[in-house]
Coordinates of C-alpha atoms in Angstrom, one line a residue:
Chain A
M1 CA 101.4 127.0 97.4
N2 CA 101.5 124.1 95.0
A3 CA 104.7 122.3 95.8
K4 CA 106.4 120.5 93.0
T5 CA 108.5 117.4 93.4
P6 CA 111.7 117.9 91.5
F7 CA 111.7 115.3 88.7
W8 CA 115.3 115.4 87.5
P9 CA 117.0 114.5 90.8
L10 CA 114.6 111.5 91.0
L11 CA 115.3 110.5 87.5
K12 CA 119.1 110.9 88.0
S13 CA 118.8 108.8 91.1
E14 CA 116.8 106.1 89.4
M15 CA 119.1 106.1 86.4
S16 CA 122.1 105.5 88.6
Y17 CA 123.6 102.0 88.1
S18 CA 122.8 101.3 91.7
M19 CA 119.1 100.9 91.0
F20 CA 119.9 97.7 89.3
G21 CA 122.0 96.4 92.1
G22 CA 125.4 97.2 90.9
K23 CA 127.6 97.4 87.8
A24 CA 127.5 93.7 87.0
Q25 CA 123.8 93.5 86.9
T26 CA 123.5 96.7 85.0
C27 CA 126.0 95.6 82.3
F28 CA 124.1 92.3 82.0
M29 CA 120.8 94.1 81.5
L30 CA 122.3 96.4 78.8
L31 CA 123.9 93.5 77.1
C32 CA 120.6 91.7 77.0
A33 CA 119.0 94.9 75.6
W34 CA 121.6 95.1 72.8
F35 CA 121.3 91.4 72.1
V36 CA 117.6 91.6 71.3
A37 CA 117.8 95.1 70.0
G38 CA 116.0 95.9 66.8
A39 CA 118.6 95.7 64.0
M40 CA 120.4 92.6 65.4
P41 CA 118.1 89.9 64.0
L42 CA 118.0 91.7 60.7
V43 CA 121.8 91.8 60.5
L44 CA 121.9 88.1 61.4
L45 CA 119.3 87.3 58.8
R46 CA 121.1 89.2 56.0
F47 CA 118.3 91.8 55.9
E48 CA 115.8 89.4 54.5
L49 CA 112.3 89.7 55.8
Q50 CA 111.2 86.3 54.5
I51 CA 113.7 84.6 56.8
L52 CA 112.7 86.8 59.7
F53 CA 109.0 86.1 59.4
Q54 CA 109.1 82.4 58.3
S55 CA 112.1 81.0 60.1
G56 CA 110.6 81.2 63.6
I57 CA 113.5 83.4 64.8
L58 CA 111.0 86.2 65.4
A59 CA 109.2 84.0 68.0
I60 CA 112.5 83.4 69.8
V61 CA 113.3 87.1 69.8
I62 CA 109.9 88.0 71.1
F63 CA 110.2 85.3 73.8
M64 CA 113.6 86.7 74.9
F65 CA 112.4 90.2 74.8
V66 CA 109.3 89.5 76.8
L67 CA 111.3 87.5 79.4
W68 CA 113.8 90.3 79.7
M69 CA 111.3 93.1 79.8
T70 CA 109.0 91.3 82.3
T71 CA 111.9 90.7 84.6
F72 CA 113.0 94.3 84.3
V73 CA 109.6 95.9 84.8
S74 CA 108.6 93.6 87.6
M75 CA 111.7 94.2 89.6
A76 CA 111.6 97.9 89.1
L77 CA 107.9 98.7 89.3
V78 CA 106.4 95.9 91.4
P79 CA 108.2 96.2 94.8
G80 CA 107.0 92.9 96.1
C81 CA 108.9 91.2 93.2
A82 CA 112.1 93.0 94.1
D83 CA 111.8 91.4 97.5
L84 CA 112.3 88.1 95.8
L85 CA 115.9 88.9 95.4
P86 CA 118.2 87.7 98.1
P87 CA 118.9 90.5 100.6
G88 CA 122.3 92.1 100.7
P89 CA 123.9 95.5 100.3
D90 CA 124.2 95.1 96.6
S91 CA 120.8 93.6 96.0
G92 CA 118.2 95.4 93.9
Q93 CA 115.9 94.6 96.8
V94 CA 117.5 97.4 98.8
N95 CA 116.3 100.1 96.4
H96 CA 113.4 98.5 94.6
G97 CA 111.8 96.5 97.4
L98 CA 109.2 97.7 99.7
G99 CA 111.7 98.6 102.4
G100 CA 113.6 100.8 100.0
L101 CA 110.5 102.5 98.8
G102 CA 109.5 103.3 102.4
F103 CA 112.2 106.0 102.5
I104 CA 111.0 107.9 99.4
F105 CA 107.3 107.4 100.3
T106 CA 107.8 109.2 103.6
R107 CA 109.7 112.1 102.1
A108 CA 108.0 115.2 100.7
A109 CA 108.0 113.7 97.2
D110 CA 104.9 113.2 95.1
R111 CA 104.7 109.4 94.6
R112 CA 103.3 109.9 91.1
I113 CA 106.4 111.9 90.1
F114 CA 108.6 109.3 91.7
F115 CA 106.8 106.6 89.7
R116 CA 107.2 108.7 86.5
A117 CA 110.9 109.0 87.2
R118 CA 111.3 105.3 87.8
S119 CA 109.3 104.2 84.8
A120 CA 111.2 106.7 82.7
A121 CA 114.4 105.2 83.9
V122 CA 113.2 101.7 83.1
F123 CA 112.0 102.9 79.7
L124 CA 115.3 104.6 78.9
F125 CA 117.4 101.5 80.0
A126 CA 115.2 99.0 78.3
L127 CA 114.2 100.7 75.0
T128 CA 116.9 103.2 74.2
P129 CA 118.8 100.6 72.1
L130 CA 115.7 100.1 70.0
F131 CA 115.3 103.8 69.4
L132 CA 119.0 104.2 68.7
N133 CA 118.5 101.5 66.0
V134 CA 115.7 103.5 64.5
A135 CA 117.9 106.5 64.4
A136 CA 120.7 104.5 62.8
S137 CA 118.5 102.6 60.4
P138 CA 118.7 105.1 57.5
L139 CA 122.3 104.1 57.3
A140 CA 121.5 100.4 57.1
R141 CA 121.5 98.3 53.9
E142 CA 118.3 97.9 51.9
V143 CA 115.9 95.3 53.1
H144 CA 114.9 92.4 50.8
T145 CA 111.5 90.9 51.0
G146 CA 112.7 87.6 49.6
A147 CA 109.8 85.5 48.4
L148 CA 107.3 87.7 50.2
S149 CA 106.7 90.2 47.5
D150 CA 103.0 90.3 47.2
S151 CA 100.6 93.1 46.7
R152 CA 100.5 94.0 50.4
Y153 CA 104.2 94.9 50.3
S154 CA 103.7 97.0 47.2
Q155 CA 100.9 98.9 49.1
A156 CA 103.0 99.4 52.2
F157 CA 106.2 100.3 50.3
P158 CA 105.3 102.0 47.0
D159 CA 109.0 102.6 46.3
M160 CA 109.7 98.8 46.4
N161 CA 111.5 97.6 43.4
H162 CA 112.1 93.9 42.6
G163 CA 111.7 92.9 46.3
I164 CA 114.1 95.6 47.5
I165 CA 112.7 98.0 50.0
P166 CA 114.7 101.2 50.2
Y167 CA 114.9 102.3 53.8
G168 CA 113.0 99.2 54.8
A169 CA 115.2 99.1 57.9
I170 CA 113.5 102.2 59.1
A171 CA 110.1 100.5 59.0
Y172 CA 111.5 97.4 60.5
T173 CA 113.3 99.0 63.4
G174 CA 110.4 101.4 63.9
W175 CA 108.0 98.5 64.1
L176 CA 110.2 96.7 66.7
A177 CA 110.5 99.9 68.8
W178 CA 106.7 100.5 68.5
S179 CA 106.0 96.9 69.6
A180 CA 108.5 97.0 72.4
T181 CA 107.0 100.3 73.7
A182 CA 103.5 98.8 73.5
L183 CA 104.8 95.7 75.4
F184 CA 106.4 98.0 78.0
L185 CA 103.1 99.9 78.5
F186 CA 101.2 96.7 78.8
L187 CA 103.7 95.4 81.4
Q188 CA 103.7 98.7 83.3
A189 CA 99.9 98.6 83.5
Y190 CA 99.9 95.0 84.5
G191 CA 102.5 95.8 87.2
A192 CA 100.5 98.8 88.5
L193 CA 97.4 96.6 88.6
I194 CA 98.9 93.9 90.7
A195 CA 101.6 95.7 92.7
N196 CA 99.5 96.1 95.8
R197 CA 98.7 92.4 95.7
V198 CA 102.2 91.1 95.3
K199 CA 103.3 90.7 98.9
P200 CA 106.9 89.8 99.9
N201 CA 107.5 86.3 101.2
N202 CA 104.4 85.0 99.5
K203 CA 104.4 81.8 97.5
W204 CA 102.4 83.6 94.7
T205 CA 104.9 86.4 94.3
G206 CA 106.9 84.7 91.7
I207 CA 103.8 84.2 89.5
F208 CA 104.0 87.8 88.3
P209 CA 107.2 87.6 86.3
A210 CA 106.2 84.3 84.9
M211 CA 102.6 85.2 83.9
P212 CA 103.2 87.2 80.7
L213 CA 105.5 84.4 79.5
I214 CA 102.9 81.8 80.3
V215 CA 100.3 83.8 78.4
L216 CA 102.7 84.3 75.5
F217 CA 103.6 80.6 75.4
V218 CA 99.9 79.5 75.5
S219 CA 99.2 82.1 72.7
F220 CA 101.9 80.7 70.5
I221 CA 100.5 77.2 70.9
A222 CA 97.0 78.4 70.2
W223 CA 98.4 80.3 67.2
N224 CA 100.0 77.3 65.7
K225 CA 97.1 75.0 66.4
I226 CA 94.3 77.2 65.3
I227 CA 95.1 80.5 63.6
A228 CA 98.1 79.4 61.5
R229 CA 95.7 77.2 59.5
A230 CA 94.1 80.4 58.3
H231 CA 97.5 81.4 56.9
V232 CA 97.7 84.5 59.0
S233 CA 101.2 85.7 60.0
F234 CA 100.8 88.0 63.0
G235 CA 104.4 89.3 62.8
E236 CA 104.3 90.0 59.1
D237 CA 100.8 91.4 59.1
S238 CA 101.5 93.8 62.0
F239 CA 104.7 94.9 60.4
L240 CA 102.9 95.7 57.1
F241 CA 100.1 97.4 59.0
F242 CA 102.7 99.5 60.8
A243 CA 104.4 100.3 57.6
M244 CA 101.1 101.4 56.0
H245 CA 100.0 103.6 58.9
P246 CA 103.1 104.7 60.7
G247 CA 101.7 108.1 61.8
E248 CA 98.4 106.8 63.1
M249 CA 100.2 104.0 65.0
V250 CA 102.6 106.4 66.7
I251 CA 99.8 108.7 67.7
A252 CA 97.8 105.8 69.0
L253 CA 100.8 104.6 71.0
M254 CA 101.3 108.1 72.5
A255 CA 97.7 108.3 73.5
L256 CA 98.0 104.8 75.1
A257 CA 101.1 105.9 76.9
V258 CA 99.4 108.9 78.4
V259 CA 96.5 106.8 79.6
V260 CA 98.6 104.0 81.0
Q261 CA 101.0 106.5 82.7
I262 CA 98.3 108.4 84.4
W263 CA 96.5 105.3 85.5
S264 CA 99.7 103.6 86.7
E265 CA 100.8 106.6 88.7
R266 CA 97.4 106.8 90.5
R267 CA 97.6 103.1 91.3
F268 CA 101.2 103.4 92.5
S269 CA 100.5 106.4 94.7
K270 CA 98.1 104.1 96.7
L271 CA 100.7 101.4 97.1
E272 CA 101.1 100.0 100.6
I273 CA 104.5 99.6 102.1
L274 CA 104.3 96.6 104.4
Chain B
M1 CA 95.0 124.7 115.2
E2 CA 93.9 121.4 116.6
S3 CA 95.2 120.5 120.0
Y4 CA 96.2 117.0 119.0
A5 CA 99.1 116.6 116.6
I6 CA 98.1 112.9 116.1
E7 CA 94.6 111.6 116.5
T8 CA 93.1 108.2 115.6
K9 CA 89.5 107.2 116.0
N10 CA 88.5 103.5 116.1
V11 CA 91.3 102.5 113.8
T12 CA 91.4 98.8 112.8
R13 CA 93.8 97.0 110.5
S14 CA 94.0 93.4 109.7
F15 CA 96.6 91.3 107.7
A16 CA 95.5 88.1 106.1
G17 CA 92.4 87.9 108.3
S18 CA 94.2 88.5 111.6
V19 CA 93.4 91.7 113.4
V20 CA 96.6 93.5 114.2
V21 CA 95.3 96.9 115.4
Q22 CA 91.8 97.1 116.8
D23 CA 89.6 100.2 117.6
L24 CA 92.7 102.3 118.3
N25 CA 92.0 105.7 119.8
L26 CA 95.2 107.5 120.1
R27 CA 95.7 111.1 120.9
V28 CA 99.0 112.8 121.0
R29 CA 99.0 116.4 122.3
R30 CA 100.8 119.0 120.2
G31 CA 104.2 119.7 121.7
S32 CA 104.5 116.4 123.6
I33 CA 106.9 113.6 123.4
Y34 CA 104.9 110.5 123.3
G35 CA 106.4 107.1 124.1
F36 CA 104.5 104.3 122.3
L37 CA 105.2 101.0 124.1
G38 CA 104.2 97.5 123.4
R39 CA 105.6 94.0 123.0
N40 CA 106.7 92.6 119.7
G41 CA 103.7 92.0 117.5
A42 CA 101.5 94.2 119.7
G43 CA 100.7 96.5 116.7
K44 CA 103.2 99.4 117.2
T45 CA 104.8 99.3 113.8
T46 CA 101.5 98.8 112.1
T47 CA 100.1 101.8 113.9
I48 CA 103.2 103.9 113.1
K49 CA 103.0 102.9 109.4
M50 CA 99.4 104.0 109.3
L51 CA 100.4 107.3 110.8
A52 CA 103.2 107.7 108.3
G53 CA 100.9 106.9 105.4
L54 CA 102.6 103.7 104.3
I55 CA 99.6 101.5 104.9
W56 CA 95.9 102.4 105.2
P57 CA 93.5 101.4 108.0
D58 CA 90.6 99.0 107.2
S59 CA 88.3 101.3 109.1
G60 CA 88.5 104.3 111.4
E61 CA 90.0 107.7 111.0
I62 CA 93.6 109.0 111.3
K63 CA 94.8 112.5 111.4
V64 CA 98.3 113.7 111.6
N65 CA 98.7 117.4 111.8
G66 CA 95.0 117.6 111.0
V67 CA 95.3 115.7 107.7
A68 CA 94.5 112.0 107.0
P69 CA 97.6 110.2 105.8
S70 CA 95.8 109.1 102.6
Q71 CA 95.4 112.8 101.8
F72 CA 98.9 113.9 102.5
T73 CA 100.2 116.5 100.1
V74 CA 103.8 117.3 99.5
E75 CA 103.4 120.3 101.8
D76 CA 101.9 118.1 104.5
R77 CA 105.0 115.9 104.2
W78 CA 107.3 118.8 104.9
K79 CA 105.9 118.9 108.4
I80 CA 106.1 115.2 109.2
G81 CA 109.4 113.5 109.8
Y82 CA 109.6 109.7 109.9
V83 CA 112.3 107.1 110.7
S84 CA 111.2 103.5 110.3
E85 CA 112.3 100.6 112.4
R86 CA 114.5 99.3 109.6
Q87 CA 115.2 102.4 107.5
I88 CA 116.7 101.4 104.2
L89 CA 118.9 104.1 102.7
N90 CA 120.4 103.9 99.2
P91 CA 123.6 102.0 100.1
F92 CA 125.6 103.3 97.1
L93 CA 125.2 106.9 97.9
R94 CA 127.6 108.9 100.0
V95 CA 126.1 110.5 103.1
S96 CA 126.6 114.0 101.6
A97 CA 124.9 113.0 98.3
L98 CA 122.0 111.4 100.3
I99 CA 121.6 114.7 102.2
K100 CA 121.7 116.7 99.1
F101 CA 119.2 114.4 97.4
T102 CA 116.8 114.5 100.3
A103 CA 117.2 118.2 100.9
G104 CA 115.9 118.8 97.4
F105 CA 112.4 117.9 98.5
Y106 CA 112.3 120.4 101.4
P107 CA 112.3 124.2 100.8
H108 CA 113.1 124.8 104.5
W109 CA 115.9 122.3 104.9
D110 CA 118.1 123.0 107.9
F111 CA 121.7 122.6 106.6
A112 CA 123.1 124.0 109.8
A113 CA 121.3 121.3 111.8
C114 CA 122.7 118.7 109.4
E115 CA 126.2 120.0 110.0
R116 CA 125.7 120.1 113.7
I117 CA 124.3 116.5 113.8
L118 CA 127.1 115.2 111.5
Q119 CA 129.6 116.6 114.0
R120 CA 127.7 115.5 117.0
F121 CA 127.5 111.9 115.8
K122 CA 130.9 112.0 114.2
I123 CA 129.6 110.9 110.8
D124 CA 132.0 111.3 107.8
P125 CA 129.8 112.7 105.0
S126 CA 132.1 111.3 102.3
K127 CA 131.4 107.7 103.3
R128 CA 129.0 105.6 101.4
I129 CA 126.0 104.4 103.3
K130 CA 126.9 100.7 102.8
S131 CA 130.2 101.3 104.5
L132 CA 128.5 102.7 107.7
S133 CA 127.7 100.6 110.7
Q134 CA 124.0 99.9 111.3
G135 CA 124.0 102.4 114.2
T136 CA 125.6 105.1 112.1
A137 CA 123.2 104.5 109.2
R138 CA 120.4 105.0 111.7
Q139 CA 121.9 108.2 112.9
V140 CA 121.9 109.4 109.2
A141 CA 118.3 108.5 109.0
F142 CA 117.6 110.7 112.1
L143 CA 119.6 113.5 110.6
L144 CA 117.5 113.4 107.5
A145 CA 114.3 113.4 109.5
L146 CA 115.4 116.2 111.8
A147 CA 116.9 118.5 109.2
Q148 CA 113.6 118.8 107.4
K149 CA 112.4 120.7 110.5
P150 CA 109.2 118.7 111.0
D151 CA 106.3 119.7 113.3
V152 CA 105.6 116.1 114.0
L153 CA 108.4 113.5 114.2
I154 CA 107.4 109.8 114.1
L155 CA 110.1 107.4 115.1
D156 CA 109.8 103.6 115.1
E157 CA 112.2 102.1 117.5
P158 CA 114.7 104.9 117.1
A159 CA 117.3 103.6 119.5
A160 CA 117.6 100.2 117.9
N161 CA 121.2 99.4 116.9
L162 CA 122.6 102.4 118.8
D163 CA 125.1 102.1 121.5
V164 CA 124.5 103.7 124.9
V165 CA 126.3 106.9 124.1
A166 CA 124.8 107.3 120.7
R167 CA 121.4 106.6 122.2
R168 CA 121.9 109.3 124.8
E169 CA 123.0 111.8 122.1
F170 CA 120.0 111.0 120.0
L171 CA 117.8 111.6 123.0
D172 CA 119.5 114.9 123.5
E173 CA 118.7 115.8 119.9
V174 CA 115.1 114.9 120.4
L175 CA 115.0 117.1 123.5
D176 CA 116.6 119.9 121.5
L177 CA 113.9 119.6 118.8
L178 CA 111.2 119.7 121.4
R179 CA 112.5 122.9 122.9
Q180 CA 111.4 124.6 119.6
D181 CA 107.8 125.5 120.0
G182 CA 105.1 123.2 118.7
K183 CA 107.1 120.1 117.9
T184 CA 105.6 116.8 118.6
V185 CA 107.5 113.5 118.8
L186 CA 105.9 110.0 118.8
F187 CA 108.3 107.2 119.2
S188 CA 108.1 103.5 119.9
S189 CA 110.7 101.8 122.0
H190 CA 111.5 98.7 123.9
I191 CA 114.1 100.5 126.0
L192 CA 112.0 101.8 128.8
S193 CA 114.8 103.8 130.5
D194 CA 114.9 105.9 127.3
V195 CA 111.1 106.4 127.3
E196 CA 111.3 107.3 131.0
R197 CA 114.0 109.8 130.3
V198 CA 112.4 111.5 127.4
A199 CA 108.6 110.9 127.1
D200 CA 106.1 113.0 128.9
E201 CA 103.2 110.9 127.7
I202 CA 102.9 107.2 127.4
G203 CA 100.7 104.9 125.3
I204 CA 100.8 101.1 125.9
I205 CA 99.4 98.8 123.2
A206 CA 98.8 95.1 123.7
Q207 CA 97.1 92.7 121.3
G208 CA 96.3 95.6 119.0
R209 CA 94.4 97.6 121.6
L210 CA 95.6 100.7 123.4
K211 CA 95.6 99.8 127.1
I212 CA 96.9 103.1 128.5
S213 CA 97.4 106.6 127.1
E214 CA 98.3 109.3 129.6
S215 CA 101.1 111.3 131.1
L216 CA 104.1 109.5 132.4
D217 CA 103.8 111.1 135.8
R218 CA 100.2 110.1 136.2
L219 CA 100.9 106.6 135.1
K220 CA 103.7 106.2 137.7
E221 CA 101.6 107.8 140.4
T222 CA 98.4 105.9 139.9
V223 CA 99.3 102.4 138.7
R224 CA 100.1 100.3 141.8
K225 CA 100.7 96.7 142.7
V226 CA 98.8 95.9 145.9
R227 CA 99.0 92.9 148.1
F228 CA 95.9 92.2 150.1
H229 CA 96.2 89.8 153.0
A230 CA 93.1 88.4 154.7
F231 CA 92.8 88.6 158.5
E232 CA 90.8 85.4 159.0
K233 CA 88.3 84.0 156.4
G234 CA 90.5 84.0 153.3
V235 CA 89.9 85.9 150.1
N236 CA 87.2 83.9 148.4
G237 CA 84.9 86.3 146.5
F238 CA 87.6 89.0 146.3
V239 CA 87.4 90.4 142.8
I240 CA 88.7 93.6 141.2
P241 CA 87.2 93.8 137.7
D242 CA 89.4 96.6 136.4
A243 CA 92.7 95.3 137.6
F244 CA 95.5 94.9 135.0
Q245 CA 96.7 91.8 136.8
F246 CA 94.9 89.8 139.5
S247 CA 95.9 86.6 141.2
K248 CA 95.0 85.1 144.5
T249 CA 95.9 82.3 146.9
R250 CA 93.9 81.2 149.9
D251 CA 94.8 84.2 152.1
E252 CA 96.3 86.6 149.7
V253 CA 95.4 88.7 146.6
L254 CA 98.0 90.3 144.4
A255 CA 96.6 92.9 142.0
T256 CA 97.9 95.6 139.7
L257 CA 95.4 98.3 139.5
R258 CA 94.9 102.0 139.2
V259 CA 94.8 103.8 142.5
E260 CA 93.6 107.3 142.1
D261 CA 93.4 107.9 145.8
E262 CA 94.2 105.6 148.7
T263 CA 90.8 106.1 150.4
S264 CA 89.2 103.7 147.8
L265 CA 91.9 101.2 148.4
R266 CA 91.4 101.4 152.1
A267 CA 87.6 100.9 151.6
L268 CA 88.2 97.9 149.4
A269 CA 90.5 96.3 151.9
S270 CA 88.2 96.8 154.8
S271 CA 85.2 95.5 152.9
H272 CA 87.0 92.2 152.5
R273 CA 88.5 92.3 156.0
C274 CA 92.1 92.5 154.6
Q275 CA 95.1 94.6 155.2
Y276 CA 97.0 95.9 152.2
E277 CA 100.5 96.7 151.2
I278 CA 101.5 98.8 148.2
I279 CA 104.5 97.5 146.2
P280 CA 106.4 100.2 144.4
L281 CA 106.6 99.9 140.6
N282 CA 108.9 101.5 138.1
L283 CA 107.9 102.1 134.5
E284 CA 109.3 98.7 133.4
D285 CA 107.2 96.9 136.1
I286 CA 104.1 98.9 135.1
F287 CA 104.7 98.0 131.4
V288 CA 105.1 94.3 132.2
E289 CA 102.0 94.3 134.4
I290 CA 99.9 95.9 131.8
V291 CA 100.9 93.9 128.8
R292 CA 101.4 90.5 130.4
E293 CA 98.8 87.9 129.7
P294 CA 96.9 87.3 133.0
K295 CA 97.9 84.1 134.8
D296 CA 95.2 81.4 135.3

């Protein structure tokens, strides 16, 4: 008999507000999500891509998003990090920490299914706003390219007329959702890689949440010092590339998701609960 | 079916370079209640976590119900119940919701046993876990382990945080479980009166090594504290290599040792021109004598 672990009760349990340590923390998390959510910068910037790509606000949005996602993923998927939280009945440590996992790890539940439920819960909490924005983007105003109307834009958006991209918001919100999903997968893989090494009460434990930010910060500096001289705009180029090859990019992301998920589940199922 | 429900062979585990469990050879007979004793830091919890599949040994083999914990399938988990030393339950769930959630993983969940234990421990199922006292939360953890109808039940300090009455009721539950054929219980405890009351086999671990593993009756019958008193020449040269404890003054030797039969004791005494006196030991005394660091 091949026993199956029921997925939905686990997902329901992981989706409950309690997994984030109470209503206040959950509301804060969701507020952060909406703040950095896809359409927001575009609304603030009056739907002009030039301002978005050249004002530097994109870097701020990326920083905030990475900070938020890293905290989110590390607390939920790296139990040693959850143990950084101060103990208490309302602390996320209770459910996410190693002690909390001890309960589910000693029940007749497949750890891989449990991890799937937990990562699905994190994904839904963190990225649902971005996908809602994609869904709502056909209703958004046209996007203006501003002074960016070069041949690459014409290639990516054949319907573009005098710098106005009809349904450009779809491409923009899709690109943000795609990038955020890729970031989520990267962080999940990174978390699965180091979860067994992140021990509670260890001076190095706090390094995990900080590391992607440090890498990002160093990358920005390197970008400005070296690559910017070559007049390459990573944000704009990746946006245009996504707009030109949306189908391929989505398929590649789905393939990546499958690989990362299987690999992460295997790693997580071997996690030690000290 | 194998005769041992739990078996370890030369199991070693270290943390940060310090060996916590060393060459552990533990055998728990199917159908027995095994009391696992040791001082704080002796390696009890580490051993139990390895048995429960929460951590892995650095070397050696472990089998619980004939399966290595690293290979446990969901079906294997149906048959192994576990309550940890500090069981953390979701504090936001009501007891009834937690039972329902946990029952979902077990096709043979015993709802009648749940009901019976809830009544026995007077637990209100509508209460949230965070509103329960530590002792009551612990009783809920037992309930969840018992209601899955395990073949092997592993309990780490089960009586911690329970008052005397609740402890007694818990022990009755364990005995009830044992009355069903083929159940095996391994539990660690500091409360030796509980162990004495329930266990029929005892394992004593000290500094990560298993010092004793045998039936409680045999342990109590054969481990003795003996005072040897020299008639004339003193006790110089008097040595008992296998003694658990050994100390001597000019005229007297005090040793805790295994005495299978008094003939050997008599022979030992006469060979050193001593008379001897056996000092009775209860389980607590035996435990202390075995785990205590020898005095200089």
